[in-house]
mmCIF file of C-alpha atoms in Angstrom:
data_model
loop_
_atom_site.group_PDB
_atom_site.id
_atom_site.type_symbol
_atom_site.label_atom_id
_atom_site.label_comp_id
_atom_site.label_asym_id
_atom_site.label_seq_id
_atom_site.Cartn_x
_atom_site.Cartn_y
_atom_site.Cartn_z
ATOM 1 C CA MET A 662 -8.092 -10.845 18.355
ATOM 2 C CA SER A 663 -10.526 -12.090 15.683
ATOM 3 C CA ILE A 664 -11.176 -9.395 12.640
ATOM 4 C CA GLU A 665 -14.603 -9.102 11.733
ATOM 5 C CA ILE A 666 -13.659 -7.698 7.322
ATOM 6 C CA SER A 667 -16.491 -6.895 5.568
ATOM 7 C CA LEU A 668 -16.577 -6.790 2.112
ATOM 8 C CA ASN A 669 -19.449 -6.192 -0.555
ATOM 9 C CA GLY A 670 -22.328 -7.441 2.709
ATOM 10 C CA SER A 671 -20.190 -10.652 3.167
ATOM 11 C CA SER A 672 -17.732 -10.879 6.597
ATOM 12 C CA VAL A 673 -14.916 -13.068 7.672
ATOM 13 C CA MET A 674 -13.094 -13.246 10.817
ATOM 14 C CA GLU A 675 -9.584 -13.561 11.062
ATOM 15 C CA ASN A 676 -6.611 -13.044 13.128
ATOM 16 C CA LYS A 677 -4.201 -11.940 11.548
ATOM 17 C CA ARG A 678 -3.051 -12.134 7.493
ATOM 18 C CA ASN A 679 -1.818 -15.132 6.429
ATOM 19 C CA LYS A 680 0.171 -13.279 4.299
ATOM 20 C CA GLY A 681 3.697 -15.045 3.260
ATOM 21 C CA ARG A 682 6.850 -12.961 3.087
ATOM 22 C CA SER A 683 8.593 -9.925 2.679
ATOM 23 C CA LEU A 684 12.340 -11.184 1.162
ATOM 24 C CA LEU A 685 15.367 -9.027 -0.780
ATOM 25 C CA THR A 686 16.404 -11.943 -3.079
ATOM 26 C CA LEU A 687 14.248 -12.057 -7.049
ATOM 27 C CA PRO A 688 13.700 -15.133 -7.993
ATOM 28 C CA LYS A 689 14.213 -15.947 -11.640
ATOM 29 C CA ASP A 690 10.149 -16.661 -11.775
ATOM 30 C CA TYR A 691 7.747 -13.165 -11.125
ATOM 31 C CA ILE A 692 4.291 -11.107 -10.933
ATOM 32 C CA VAL A 693 4.886 -7.498 -10.817
ATOM 33 C CA VAL A 694 0.984 -6.230 -8.936
ATOM 34 C CA ASP A 695 -0.480 -3.445 -9.099
ATOM 35 C CA LEU A 696 -4.172 -2.003 -7.598
ATOM 36 C CA GLU A 697 -6.394 0.860 -8.371
ATOM 37 C CA THR A 698 -8.939 1.418 -4.972
ATOM 38 C CA THR A 699 -11.023 3.246 -4.114
ATOM 39 C CA GLY A 700 -9.434 4.899 -1.014
ATOM 40 C CA LEU A 701 -7.203 2.496 1.370
ATOM 41 C CA ASN A 702 -8.940 0.696 3.550
ATOM 42 C CA SER A 703 -9.267 -2.854 2.200
ATOM 43 C CA SER A 704 -11.401 -3.576 5.165
ATOM 44 C CA PHE A 705 -13.765 -0.860 2.929
ATOM 45 C CA ASP A 706 -12.163 0.533 0.585
ATOM 46 C CA GLU A 707 -13.057 -1.596 -3.211
ATOM 47 C CA ILE A 708 -10.508 -2.453 -5.823
ATOM 48 C CA ILE A 709 -11.512 -0.966 -9.269
ATOM 49 C CA GLU A 710 -8.598 -2.084 -11.743
ATOM 50 C CA VAL A 711 -6.353 -5.687 -11.375
ATOM 51 C CA ALA A 712 -3.058 -5.420 -13.787
ATOM 52 C CA CYS A 713 -0.150 -8.417 -13.315
ATOM 53 C CA ILE A 714 2.525 -9.456 -15.533
ATOM 54 C CA HIS A 715 3.626 -12.656 -15.638
ATOM 55 C CA PHE A 716 8.077 -12.305 -16.005
ATOM 56 C CA VAL A 717 10.429 -15.114 -16.774
ATOM 57 C CA ASP A 718 14.320 -14.661 -16.874
ATOM 58 C CA GLY A 719 13.253 -10.198 -16.879
ATOM 59 C CA HIS A 720 11.060 -11.235 -19.865
ATOM 60 C CA GLU A 721 7.414 -11.050 -20.552
ATOM 61 C CA VAL A 722 5.138 -13.992 -19.924
ATOM 62 C CA SER A 723 2.407 -13.472 -19.877
ATOM 63 C CA THR A 724 -0.527 -10.801 -18.039
ATOM 64 C CA PHE A 725 -3.614 -10.470 -16.456
ATOM 65 C CA HIS A 726 -5.437 -7.656 -16.452
ATOM 66 C CA SER A 727 -9.404 -6.604 -15.350
ATOM 67 C CA TYR A 728 -11.683 -2.629 -13.842
ATOM 68 C CA VAL A 729 -13.595 -4.033 -11.010
ATOM 69 C CA GLN A 730 -16.588 -2.930 -10.069
ATOM 70 C CA PRO A 731 -17.378 -1.331 -6.770
ATOM 71 C CA GLU A 732 -20.830 -1.259 -4.172
ATOM 72 C CA PRO A 733 -22.230 1.958 -5.999
ATOM 73 C CA PHE A 734 -23.286 4.760 -4.017
ATOM 74 C CA ASP A 735 -25.990 7.866 -3.823
ATOM 75 C CA ASP A 736 -23.830 11.248 -4.486
ATOM 76 C CA ASP A 737 -26.427 14.081 -4.904
ATOM 77 C CA GLY A 738 -29.115 12.005 -5.845
ATOM 78 C CA LYS A 739 -26.600 9.756 -8.513
ATOM 79 C CA ASN A 740 -25.358 6.741 -8.226
ATOM 80 C CA VAL A 741 -21.492 6.673 -8.380
ATOM 81 C CA TYR A 742 -19.042 3.760 -8.405
ATOM 82 C CA ILE A 743 -15.855 5.920 -7.425
ATOM 83 C CA ASP A 744 -15.949 9.665 -6.270
ATOM 84 C CA ASP A 745 -14.464 13.487 -8.863
ATOM 85 C CA PHE A 746 -10.862 12.917 -6.311
ATOM 86 C CA ILE A 747 -10.602 9.065 -7.478
ATOM 87 C CA SER A 748 -11.689 9.397 -10.956
ATOM 88 C CA GLU A 749 -8.763 11.955 -11.699
ATOM 89 C CA LEU A 750 -6.635 10.476 -9.347
ATOM 90 C CA THR A 751 -6.739 7.546 -11.342
ATOM 91 C CA GLY A 752 -8.301 8.349 -14.452
ATOM 92 C CA ILE A 753 -10.535 5.615 -14.245
ATOM 93 C CA THR A 754 -14.620 6.311 -14.934
ATOM 94 C CA ASN A 755 -18.106 5.969 -13.634
ATOM 95 C CA GLU A 756 -18.526 5.127 -17.354
ATOM 96 C CA THR A 757 -15.818 2.992 -17.278
ATOM 97 C CA LEU A 758 -17.451 0.681 -14.130
ATOM 98 C CA GLN A 759 -20.431 0.538 -14.919
ATOM 99 C CA ASN A 760 -20.702 -3.402 -17.410
ATOM 100 C CA ALA A 761 -17.051 -4.285 -16.349
ATOM 101 C CA PRO A 762 -17.133 -7.064 -13.716
ATOM 102 C CA LYS A 763 -16.956 -7.232 -9.820
ATOM 103 C CA PHE A 764 -14.474 -8.602 -7.914
ATOM 104 C CA LYS A 765 -16.223 -12.155 -6.654
ATOM 105 C CA ASP A 766 -16.543 -12.725 -10.549
ATOM 106 C CA ILE A 767 -13.073 -12.444 -11.492
ATOM 107 C CA ALA A 768 -11.219 -13.737 -8.036
ATOM 108 C CA GLU A 769 -11.329 -18.014 -9.085
ATOM 109 C CA GLN A 770 -8.799 -16.790 -12.151
ATOM 110 C CA LEU A 771 -7.077 -14.258 -10.428
ATOM 111 C CA PHE A 772 -6.299 -16.794 -7.829
ATOM 112 C CA ASP A 773 -4.884 -19.103 -10.041
ATOM 113 C CA TYR A 774 -2.709 -16.842 -12.512
ATOM 114 C CA LEU A 775 -1.356 -16.033 -9.177
ATOM 115 C CA ASP A 776 -1.191 -18.506 -6.741
ATOM 116 C CA GLY A 777 2.107 -19.518 -5.246
ATOM 117 C CA ALA A 778 3.797 -16.847 -7.592
ATOM 118 C CA PHE A 779 6.168 -14.170 -5.682
ATOM 119 C CA ILE A 780 4.678 -11.250 -6.363
ATOM 120 C CA ILE A 781 7.088 -7.581 -6.820
ATOM 121 C CA GLY A 782 5.520 -4.597 -6.332
ATOM 122 C CA HIS A 783 5.924 -0.984 -5.266
ATOM 123 C CA ASN A 784 4.509 -0.608 -2.117
ATOM 124 C CA VAL A 785 3.182 -3.716 -2.182
ATOM 125 C CA ASN A 786 1.549 -4.790 1.184
ATOM 126 C CA PHE A 787 -1.526 -2.213 0.646
ATOM 127 C CA ASP A 788 -2.321 -4.420 -2.682
ATOM 128 C CA ILE A 789 -1.243 -7.625 -0.839
ATOM 129 C CA ASN A 790 -4.136 -6.612 2.073
ATOM 130 C CA PHE A 791 -5.962 -5.479 -0.668
ATOM 131 C CA LEU A 792 -5.378 -9.182 -2.263
ATOM 132 C CA TYR A 793 -5.747 -11.291 0.199
ATOM 133 C CA ASP A 794 -9.063 -9.520 2.040
ATOM 134 C CA ASN A 795 -11.460 -10.268 -1.386
ATOM 135 C CA PHE A 796 -10.164 -12.594 -2.072
ATOM 136 C CA ALA A 797 -11.088 -14.760 1.997
ATOM 137 C CA ALA A 798 -14.448 -13.536 1.161
ATOM 138 C CA SER A 799 -15.033 -13.950 -2.301
ATOM 139 C CA LEU A 800 -13.448 -17.815 -2.057
ATOM 140 C CA GLY A 801 -12.883 -18.578 1.650
ATOM 141 C CA LYS A 802 -8.990 -19.326 0.389
ATOM 142 C CA GLU A 803 -5.568 -16.920 1.989
ATOM 143 C CA PHE A 804 -3.193 -15.173 -0.032
ATOM 144 C CA HIS A 805 0.608 -15.863 1.353
ATOM 145 C CA ASN A 806 2.575 -15.858 -1.933
ATOM 146 C CA ASP A 807 6.005 -14.415 -0.780
ATOM 147 C CA TYR A 808 6.532 -10.836 -2.190
ATOM 148 C CA MET A 809 9.911 -7.834 -2.954
ATOM 149 C CA ASP A 810 8.770 -3.821 -2.241
ATOM 150 C CA THR A 811 10.236 -2.597 -4.873
ATOM 151 C CA MET A 812 9.866 0.220 -2.977
ATOM 152 C CA ARG A 813 11.730 -1.293 0.765
ATOM 153 C CA LEU A 814 14.151 -1.712 -1.965
ATOM 154 C CA ALA A 815 14.587 1.112 -3.246
ATOM 155 C CA ARG A 816 15.223 2.776 -0.008
ATOM 156 C CA ILE A 817 18.105 0.498 0.808
ATOM 157 C CA VAL A 818 20.263 1.114 -2.190
ATOM 158 C CA MET A 819 19.124 4.813 -2.695
ATOM 159 C CA PRO A 820 19.244 5.702 1.052
ATOM 160 C CA ASP A 821 19.718 9.673 0.043
ATOM 161 C CA LEU A 822 17.154 9.669 -2.039
ATOM 162 C CA GLN A 823 14.269 12.005 -0.171
ATOM 163 C CA HIS A 824 11.400 10.611 -1.102
ATOM 164 C CA HIS A 825 11.245 6.922 -2.780
ATOM 165 C CA ARG A 826 8.161 7.067 -4.793
ATOM 166 C CA LEU A 827 8.125 5.378 -8.194
ATOM 167 C CA LYS A 828 7.131 9.675 -9.126
ATOM 168 C CA ASP A 829 10.267 9.882 -7.738
ATOM 169 C CA LEU A 830 12.501 7.096 -9.587
ATOM 170 C CA CYS A 831 11.273 6.915 -12.362
ATOM 171 C CA GLU A 832 12.938 11.445 -12.478
ATOM 172 C CA VAL A 833 16.323 10.057 -11.108
ATOM 173 C CA PHE A 834 16.129 6.456 -13.835
ATOM 174 C CA ASN A 835 14.944 9.075 -16.549
ATOM 175 C CA ILE A 836 11.086 7.063 -16.919
ATOM 176 C CA THR A 837 8.960 8.049 -18.594
ATOM 177 C CA GLU A 838 5.667 7.131 -16.942
ATOM 178 C CA THR A 839 1.873 7.708 -17.008
ATOM 179 C CA GLN A 840 0.958 7.184 -13.192
ATOM 180 C CA HIS A 841 -2.072 5.918 -11.518
ATOM 181 C CA ARG A 842 -3.258 3.175 -14.278
ATOM 182 C CA ALA A 843 -1.961 -0.602 -12.762
ATOM 183 C CA MET A 844 -0.988 -2.029 -15.972
ATOM 184 C CA ASN A 845 1.475 0.931 -16.208
ATOM 185 C CA ASP A 846 2.172 1.315 -12.646
ATOM 186 C CA CYS A 847 3.485 -2.857 -13.099
ATOM 187 C CA GLU A 848 5.867 -1.715 -15.644
ATOM 188 C CA ILE A 849 7.612 0.754 -14.501
ATOM 189 C CA THR A 850 7.371 -1.161 -11.336
ATOM 190 C CA GLN A 851 9.829 -3.646 -13.261
ATOM 191 C CA GLU A 852 11.683 -1.000 -15.270
ATOM 192 C CA VAL A 853 12.448 0.704 -11.391
ATOM 193 C CA LEU A 854 13.696 -2.776 -10.281
ATOM 194 C CA SER A 855 16.083 -3.197 -12.679
ATOM 195 C CA HIS A 856 17.706 -0.251 -12.118
ATOM 196 C CA LEU A 857 17.611 -1.304 -8.700
ATOM 197 C CA LEU A 858 19.497 -4.298 -8.754
ATOM 198 C CA ALA A 859 21.474 -2.531 -11.511
ATOM 199 C CA ILE A 860 22.648 -0.318 -8.087
ATOM 200 C CA VAL A 861 22.302 -3.675 -5.628
ATOM 201 C CA GLU A 862 25.318 -5.587 -8.574
ATOM 202 C CA GLY A 863 27.137 -2.157 -8.888
ATOM 203 C CA LYS A 864 27.821 -1.008 -5.417
ATOM 204 C CA LYS A 865 27.815 -5.151 -4.559
ATOM 205 C CA ILE A 866 24.694 -4.601 -1.831
ATOM 206 C CA ASP A 867 24.899 -6.461 0.980
ATOM 207 C CA LEU A 868 20.776 -6.936 0.747
ATOM 208 C CA SER A 869 20.735 -9.648 3.244
ATOM 209 C CA ILE A 870 22.138 -7.871 6.221
ATOM 210 C CA HIS A 871 17.926 -5.867 6.307
ATOM 211 C CA LYS A 872 16.563 -8.974 7.442
ATOM 212 C CA THR A 873 16.387 -8.464 10.850
ATOM 213 C CA HIS A 874 12.854 -7.683 12.139
ATOM 214 C CA HIS A 875 12.397 -5.888 15.448
ATOM 215 C CA ASN A 876 10.107 -7.787 17.565
ATOM 216 C CA VAL A 877 9.320 -4.925 21.385
ATOM 217 C CA SER A 878 7.266 -4.891 23.534
ATOM 218 C CA LEU A 879 5.452 -0.880 23.557
ATOM 219 C CA ALA A 880 7.463 -0.594 27.278
ATOM 220 C CA SER A 881 10.916 -0.247 25.820
ATOM 221 C CA LEU A 882 9.995 1.770 23.067
ATOM 222 C CA LYS A 883 10.053 5.080 25.421
ATOM 223 C CA GLY A 884 12.553 7.647 24.199
ATOM 224 C CA ASN A 885 14.519 4.755 22.345
ATOM 225 C CA VAL A 886 16.459 5.630 19.555
ATOM 226 C CA SER A 887 17.979 2.825 18.289
ATOM 227 C CA LEU A 888 14.852 1.353 17.128
ATOM 228 C CA ASN A 889 15.318 4.355 13.673
ATOM 229 C CA ASP A 890 15.218 1.870 10.431
ATOM 230 C CA LYS A 891 16.173 4.426 7.506
ATOM 231 C CA THR A 892 15.099 1.330 5.516
ATOM 232 C CA HIS A 893 10.736 2.491 7.156
ATOM 233 C CA PRO A 894 8.206 4.240 5.094
ATOM 234 C CA PHE A 895 8.287 6.216 8.399
ATOM 235 C CA TYR A 896 12.141 7.443 8.173
ATOM 236 C CA GLY A 897 12.242 10.954 8.367
ATOM 237 C CA LYS A 898 8.694 11.636 7.526
ATOM 238 C CA HIS A 899 5.742 14.081 8.831
ATOM 239 C CA CYS A 900 3.033 11.579 10.305
ATOM 240 C CA VAL A 901 -0.815 13.540 11.324
ATOM 241 C CA PHE A 902 -3.827 11.336 12.607
ATOM 242 C CA THR A 903 -7.460 12.193 12.802
ATOM 243 C CA GLY A 904 -9.642 10.173 14.385
ATOM 244 C CA THR A 905 -9.293 7.501 17.050
ATOM 245 C CA LEU A 906 -7.486 4.739 17.928
ATOM 246 C CA LYS A 907 -8.496 1.096 18.362
ATOM 247 C CA ARG A 908 -5.497 -1.040 19.728
ATOM 248 C CA PHE A 909 -2.797 2.996 21.480
ATOM 249 C CA LEU A 910 -4.015 6.128 22.487
ATOM 250 C CA ARG A 911 -2.671 8.603 19.982
ATOM 251 C CA LYS A 912 0.481 9.600 22.203
ATOM 252 C CA ASP A 913 1.669 6.111 22.168
ATOM 253 C CA ALA A 914 1.470 5.314 18.782
ATOM 254 C CA ALA A 915 2.892 8.735 17.984
ATOM 255 C CA GLN A 916 5.889 7.898 19.803
ATOM 256 C CA ILE A 917 6.925 4.447 18.018
ATOM 257 C CA VAL A 918 6.575 6.382 14.960
ATOM 258 C CA CYS A 919 8.983 9.127 16.625
ATOM 259 C CA ASN A 920 10.825 6.492 17.427
ATOM 260 C CA ILE A 921 11.265 4.352 14.694
ATOM 261 C CA GLY A 922 13.181 7.631 13.798
ATOM 262 C CA GLY A 923 9.820 9.567 12.293
ATOM 263 C CA LYS A 924 7.936 12.541 13.380
ATOM 264 C CA CYS A 925 5.080 13.140 13.375
ATOM 265 C CA ASP A 926 2.444 16.901 13.083
ATOM 266 C CA ASP A 927 -0.868 18.060 15.268
ATOM 267 C CA ASN A 928 -2.536 19.584 11.725
ATOM 268 C CA VAL A 929 -2.033 18.292 8.283
ATOM 269 C CA THR A 930 0.197 20.551 6.182
ATOM 270 C CA LYS A 931 2.716 21.266 2.712
ATOM 271 C CA ARG A 932 4.965 18.338 4.889
ATOM 272 C CA THR A 933 3.085 16.381 5.979
ATOM 273 C CA ASN A 934 3.894 12.611 4.517
ATOM 274 C CA PHE A 935 1.182 10.313 6.279
ATOM 275 C CA LEU A 936 -2.228 10.515 7.315
ATOM 276 C CA ILE A 937 -3.524 8.474 10.418
ATOM 277 C CA ILE A 938 -7.072 8.067 9.711
ATOM 278 C CA GLY A 939 -7.981 6.383 13.641
ATOM 279 C CA GLY A 940 -12.139 6.145 14.020
ATOM 280 C CA LEU A 941 -14.303 8.572 13.162
ATOM 281 C CA GLU A 942 -17.656 8.222 14.774
ATOM 282 C CA ASN A 943 -18.909 10.700 16.986
ATOM 283 C CA ASN A 944 -16.329 13.546 15.185
ATOM 284 C CA PRO A 945 -18.511 16.404 14.737
ATOM 285 C CA SER A 946 -15.823 17.937 11.927
ATOM 286 C CA VAL A 947 -16.480 14.434 9.798
ATOM 287 C CA LYS A 948 -18.213 15.410 6.885
ATOM 288 C CA GLY A 949 -19.939 13.203 4.039
ATOM 289 C CA GLY A 950 -17.236 10.641 5.864
ATOM 290 C CA LYS A 951 -14.483 12.296 5.510
ATOM 291 C CA SER A 952 -12.370 15.211 8.556
ATOM 292 C CA GLY A 953 -11.028 17.781 8.061
ATOM 293 C CA LYS A 954 -7.707 16.327 7.219
ATOM 294 C CA MET A 955 -8.602 13.647 4.322
ATOM 295 C CA LYS A 956 -9.870 16.444 2.635
ATOM 296 C CA LYS A 957 -7.279 18.581 2.769
ATOM 297 C CA ALA A 958 -5.119 15.526 2.302
ATOM 298 C CA GLU A 959 -6.799 14.871 -0.860
ATOM 299 C CA SER A 960 -5.988 18.549 -2.214
ATOM 300 C CA LEU A 961 -2.644 17.847 -1.210
ATOM 301 C CA ILE A 962 -2.060 14.778 -2.700
ATOM 302 C CA LEU A 963 -3.765 15.556 -6.711
ATOM 303 C CA LYS A 964 -1.210 18.409 -6.068
ATOM 304 C CA GLY A 965 1.680 16.346 -6.303
ATOM 305 C CA GLN A 966 2.059 16.307 -2.728
ATOM 306 C CA ASP A 967 4.080 13.139 -1.329
ATOM 307 C CA LEU A 968 1.451 12.091 0.940
ATOM 308 C CA GLN A 969 -0.619 8.742 1.426
ATOM 309 C CA ILE A 970 -4.441 8.198 3.145
ATOM 310 C CA ILE A 971 -3.514 5.057 5.623
ATOM 311 C CA SER A 972 -6.205 3.506 7.622
ATOM 312 C CA GLU A 973 -5.089 2.093 10.892
ATOM 313 C CA GLU A 974 -5.159 -1.420 9.890
ATOM 314 C CA THR A 975 -2.991 -0.473 7.574
ATOM 315 C CA PHE A 976 -0.162 1.485 9.981
ATOM 316 C CA TYR A 977 0.041 -1.230 12.067
ATOM 317 C CA ASP A 978 0.166 -3.268 9.450
ATOM 318 C CA LEU A 979 3.637 -1.019 8.488
ATOM 319 C CA LEU A 980 4.524 -1.370 12.260
ATOM 320 C CA SER A 981 3.699 -5.449 12.747
ATOM 321 C CA ASP A 982 7.998 -5.283 13.597
ATOM 322 C CA TYR A 983 7.944 -3.096 16.169
ATOM 323 C CA ILE A 984 4.515 -4.222 18.359
ATOM 324 C CA ASP A 985 4.609 -7.290 20.862
ATOM 325 C CA GLU A 986 1.712 -9.086 19.783
#
């Protein structure tokens, strides 16, 4: 299936992202990456900050950092780059972005910096999707570096921990944290990685047993609780849908989540962990491009709730091992 991605006025046709492999084997040479963005959908949200730290044998070698200016939009008659929610969440202001380069202006330099490197990040699929789509749009190049997700590693190493956000891991490991700024999150991720690897070594955890994937047809997912996966981001989490899904009926998508071990609810509440955004066209509850569920989710996020708003595209990316394409 062909998908058209529109970024900054450019369109790029792709089938399935030709991304690198998600691995649990760490090389001596790697780059920790973190992005701040205007939202969670790489098809229409934009990068506003990029940070990278290159490590060799656990020692910092070099860094890359840049703010990135997204396309402005009208907000009550005033042109702005980000709304109040993103500014409050990240600490990045419209004034900061006013003189920042656009992604296309840093794309070649950033691609060269990352070219061939092993990537480390927390919930790193998010960052890689944004980089992949933006490099494709700006340079016509594929970003297919192999990577390790420290969130995935944390779920394996600390399965009894209720939440595995950077915030939660910082509390466990007594790390002083100031999150939602890209360079600081890179430093935190490196420190968390060191703690997780120490646990792996100390407990002699065999990471190789977690490399098996599950390519299963939808027909076999009905009531198949044997597909429960304690290392999956949806396991034990509450998921809510808003909008119309393009690929599945909502009940079928929810069944996949339930078989992985997640839970699906009708409305956003204080226990919601994921809000999945489908198409919002012709939805009477949508105002300013956001549904009522999205606005409630944003409010809960600002209050510190472990809740992520993800696009339908990201939802399917997280389920790629469980769907027979």
